[in-house]
GROMACS .gro file of C-alpha atoms in nm:
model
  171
    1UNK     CA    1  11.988   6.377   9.926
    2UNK     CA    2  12.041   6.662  10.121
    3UNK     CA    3  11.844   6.806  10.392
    4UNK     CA    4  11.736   7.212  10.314
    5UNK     CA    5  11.839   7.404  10.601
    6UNK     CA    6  11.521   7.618  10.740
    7UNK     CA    7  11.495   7.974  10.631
    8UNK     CA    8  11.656   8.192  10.935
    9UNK     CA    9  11.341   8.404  11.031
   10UNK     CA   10  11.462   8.731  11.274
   11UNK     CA   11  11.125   8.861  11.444
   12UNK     CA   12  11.052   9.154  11.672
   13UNK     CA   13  10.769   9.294  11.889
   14UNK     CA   14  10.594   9.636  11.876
   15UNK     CA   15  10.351   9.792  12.066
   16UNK     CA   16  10.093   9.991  11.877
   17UNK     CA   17   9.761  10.182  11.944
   18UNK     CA   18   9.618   9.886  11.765
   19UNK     CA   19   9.791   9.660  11.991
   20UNK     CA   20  10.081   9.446  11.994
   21UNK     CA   21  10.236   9.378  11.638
   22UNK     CA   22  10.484   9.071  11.533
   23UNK     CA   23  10.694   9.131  11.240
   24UNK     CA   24  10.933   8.896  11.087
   25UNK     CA   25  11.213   8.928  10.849
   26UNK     CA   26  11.440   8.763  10.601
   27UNK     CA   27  11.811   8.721  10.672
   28UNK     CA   28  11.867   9.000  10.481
   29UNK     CA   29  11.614   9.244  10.662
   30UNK     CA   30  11.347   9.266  10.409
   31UNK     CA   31  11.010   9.234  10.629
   32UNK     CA   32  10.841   8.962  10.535
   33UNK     CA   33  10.536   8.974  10.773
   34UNK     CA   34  10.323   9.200  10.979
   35UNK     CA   35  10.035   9.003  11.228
   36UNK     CA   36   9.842   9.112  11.508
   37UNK     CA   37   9.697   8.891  11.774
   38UNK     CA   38   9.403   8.681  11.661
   39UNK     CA   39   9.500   8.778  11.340
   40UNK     CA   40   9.316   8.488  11.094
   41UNK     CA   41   9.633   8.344  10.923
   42UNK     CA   42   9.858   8.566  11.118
   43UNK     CA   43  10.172   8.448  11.210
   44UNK     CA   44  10.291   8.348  11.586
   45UNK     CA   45  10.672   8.323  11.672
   46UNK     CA   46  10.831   7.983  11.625
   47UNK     CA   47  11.074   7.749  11.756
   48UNK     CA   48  11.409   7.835  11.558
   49UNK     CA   49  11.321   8.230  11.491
   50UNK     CA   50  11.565   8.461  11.593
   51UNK     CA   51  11.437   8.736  11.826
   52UNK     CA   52  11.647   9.039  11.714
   53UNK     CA   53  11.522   9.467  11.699
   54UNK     CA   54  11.795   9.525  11.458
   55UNK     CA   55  11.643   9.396  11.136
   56UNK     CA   56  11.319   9.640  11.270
   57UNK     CA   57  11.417   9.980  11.312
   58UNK     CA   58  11.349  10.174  11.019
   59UNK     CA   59  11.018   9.965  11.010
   60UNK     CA   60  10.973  10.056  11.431
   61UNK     CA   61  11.049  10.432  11.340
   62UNK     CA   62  10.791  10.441  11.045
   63UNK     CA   63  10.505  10.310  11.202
   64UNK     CA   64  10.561  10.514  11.500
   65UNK     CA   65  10.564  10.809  11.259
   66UNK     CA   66  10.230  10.659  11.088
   67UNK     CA   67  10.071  10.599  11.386
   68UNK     CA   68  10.151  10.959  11.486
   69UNK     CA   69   9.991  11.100  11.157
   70UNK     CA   70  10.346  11.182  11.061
   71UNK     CA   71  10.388  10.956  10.758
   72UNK     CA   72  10.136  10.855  10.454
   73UNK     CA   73  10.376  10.618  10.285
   74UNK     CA   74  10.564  10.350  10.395
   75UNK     CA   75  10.936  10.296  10.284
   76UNK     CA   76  11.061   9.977  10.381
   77UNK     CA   77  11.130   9.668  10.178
   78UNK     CA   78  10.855   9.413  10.146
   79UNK     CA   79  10.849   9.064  10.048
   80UNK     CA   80  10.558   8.841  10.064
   81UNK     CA   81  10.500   8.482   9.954
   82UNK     CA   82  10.232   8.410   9.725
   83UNK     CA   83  10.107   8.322   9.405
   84UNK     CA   84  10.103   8.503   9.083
   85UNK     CA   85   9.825   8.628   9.149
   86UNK     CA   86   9.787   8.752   9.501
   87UNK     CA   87  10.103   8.929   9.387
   88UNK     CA   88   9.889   9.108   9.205
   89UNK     CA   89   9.654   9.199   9.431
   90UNK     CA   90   9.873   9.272   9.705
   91UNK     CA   91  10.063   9.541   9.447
   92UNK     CA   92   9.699   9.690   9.366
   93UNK     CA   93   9.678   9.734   9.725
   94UNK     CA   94  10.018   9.949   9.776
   95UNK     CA   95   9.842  10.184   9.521
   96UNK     CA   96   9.543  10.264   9.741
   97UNK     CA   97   9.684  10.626   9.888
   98UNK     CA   98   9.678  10.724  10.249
   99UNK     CA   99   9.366  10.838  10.378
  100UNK     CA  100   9.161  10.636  10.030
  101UNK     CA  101   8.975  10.362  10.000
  102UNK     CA  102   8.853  10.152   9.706
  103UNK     CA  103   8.658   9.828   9.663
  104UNK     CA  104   8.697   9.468   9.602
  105UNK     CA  105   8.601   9.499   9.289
  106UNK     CA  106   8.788   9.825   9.179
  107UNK     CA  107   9.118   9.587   9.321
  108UNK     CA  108   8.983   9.352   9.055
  109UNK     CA  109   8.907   9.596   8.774
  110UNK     CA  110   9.246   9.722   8.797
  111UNK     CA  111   9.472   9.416   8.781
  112UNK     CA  112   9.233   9.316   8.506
  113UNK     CA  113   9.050   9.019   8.698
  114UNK     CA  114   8.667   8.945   8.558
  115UNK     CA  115   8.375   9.033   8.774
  116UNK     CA  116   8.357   8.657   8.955
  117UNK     CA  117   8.667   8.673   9.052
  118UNK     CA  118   8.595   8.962   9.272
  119UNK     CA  119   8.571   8.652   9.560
  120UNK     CA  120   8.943   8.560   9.505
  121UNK     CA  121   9.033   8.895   9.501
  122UNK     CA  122   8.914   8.892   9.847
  123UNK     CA  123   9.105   8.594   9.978
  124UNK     CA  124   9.400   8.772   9.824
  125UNK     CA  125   9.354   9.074  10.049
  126UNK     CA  126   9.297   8.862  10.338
  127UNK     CA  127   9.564   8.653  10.288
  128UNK     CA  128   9.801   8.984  10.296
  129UNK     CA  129  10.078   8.864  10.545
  130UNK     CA  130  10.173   9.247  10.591
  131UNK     CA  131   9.928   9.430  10.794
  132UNK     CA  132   9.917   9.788  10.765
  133UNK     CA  133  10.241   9.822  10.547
  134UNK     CA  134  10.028   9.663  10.266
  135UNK     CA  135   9.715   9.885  10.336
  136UNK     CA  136   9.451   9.629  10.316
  137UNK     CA  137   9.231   9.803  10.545
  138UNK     CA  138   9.155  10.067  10.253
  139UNK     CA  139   8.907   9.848  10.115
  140UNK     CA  140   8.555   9.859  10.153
  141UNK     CA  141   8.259   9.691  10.047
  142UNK     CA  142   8.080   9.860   9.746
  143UNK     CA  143   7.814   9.951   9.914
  144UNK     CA  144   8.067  10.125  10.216
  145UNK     CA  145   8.062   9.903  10.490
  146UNK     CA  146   8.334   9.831  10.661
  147UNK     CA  147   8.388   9.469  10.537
  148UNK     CA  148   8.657   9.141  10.719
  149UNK     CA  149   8.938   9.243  10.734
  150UNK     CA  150   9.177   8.957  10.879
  151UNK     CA  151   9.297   9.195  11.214
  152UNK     CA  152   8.965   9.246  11.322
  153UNK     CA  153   8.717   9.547  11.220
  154UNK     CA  154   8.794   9.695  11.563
  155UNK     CA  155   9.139   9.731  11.400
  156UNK     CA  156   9.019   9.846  11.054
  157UNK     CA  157   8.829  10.126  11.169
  158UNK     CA  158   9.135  10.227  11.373
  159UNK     CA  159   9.348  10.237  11.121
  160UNK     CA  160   9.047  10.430  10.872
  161UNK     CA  161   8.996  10.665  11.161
  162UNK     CA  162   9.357  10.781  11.171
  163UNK     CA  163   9.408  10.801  10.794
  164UNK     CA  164   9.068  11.055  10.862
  165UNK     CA  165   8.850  10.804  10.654
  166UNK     CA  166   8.625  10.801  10.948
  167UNK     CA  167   8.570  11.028  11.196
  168UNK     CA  168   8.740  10.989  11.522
  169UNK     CA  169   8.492  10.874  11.810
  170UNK     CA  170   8.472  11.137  12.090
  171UNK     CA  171   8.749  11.115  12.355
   0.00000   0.00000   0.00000
């Protein structure tokens, strides 16, 4: 019996104006997470990872750009654990466009999930291990509140302000 060698997991650091953001990587440079601090289920660096900014500069130079107001659409490649069916969630959520949002239960309606499962749908989105990249923060309760969202709703209405879902407060 042979012992499986871990997964090699490159990470990186980036400030943001939503704060400081840890992404991680496959070998191959496909991002693999996103977190923010306190994030619930968000990931912290472990022993073994591999600090290293290569694997991170396109993503570095595109959320620079979307933090900015530069870029609408992120173009990096993703890969996130999970089962069949938060697959499916999480690819309903790369459909929500820039500056949109939708509803749990629109995310449901269109990957064809019935009406009670609009509660799983939920622990899909806030199980998304790719903050921001995977927009998450597009959805909304139906009746437009600003519902969890697993970075905090200080972050989410960041993030809705920029995409000029919100207004921006006063400076």
């Amino acid at each position: 019996m042979t012992m499986d060698m871990p997964e090699l997991v490159y990470w990186t650091g980036v400030e943001s104006p939503v704060g400081p953001l840890l992404l991680t990587a496959d070998p191959d440079g496909t991002l693999t997470s996103l977190s923010v601090p306190g994030q619930k289920g968000g990931r912290t660096v472990q022993d073994g990872w591999r600090q290293d900014p290569g694997p991170f500069r396109a993503a570095e130079e595109q959320l620079a750009a979307y933090f900015a107001a530069e870029l609408k659409e992120f173009r990096l490649p993703l890969r996130a654990r999970g089962t069949e069916f938060r697959r499916r969630v999480w690819d309903a959520l790369d459909a929500v466009p820039y500056g949109a949002t939708t509803t749990y239960g629109e995310i449901a309606a269109r990957i064809g999930a019935s009406r009670p499962a609009v509660r799983a749908v939920g622990g899909a989105i806030g199980a998304n291990p790719l903050l921001i990249l995977r927009p998450c923060h597009r959805v909304i309760g139906a009746d437009g509140s600003l519902t969890g969202y697993a970075g905090g709703l200080e972050r989410k209405t960041r993030l809705l302000e920029l995409e000029g879902v919100l207004p921006m407060p006063p400076s």
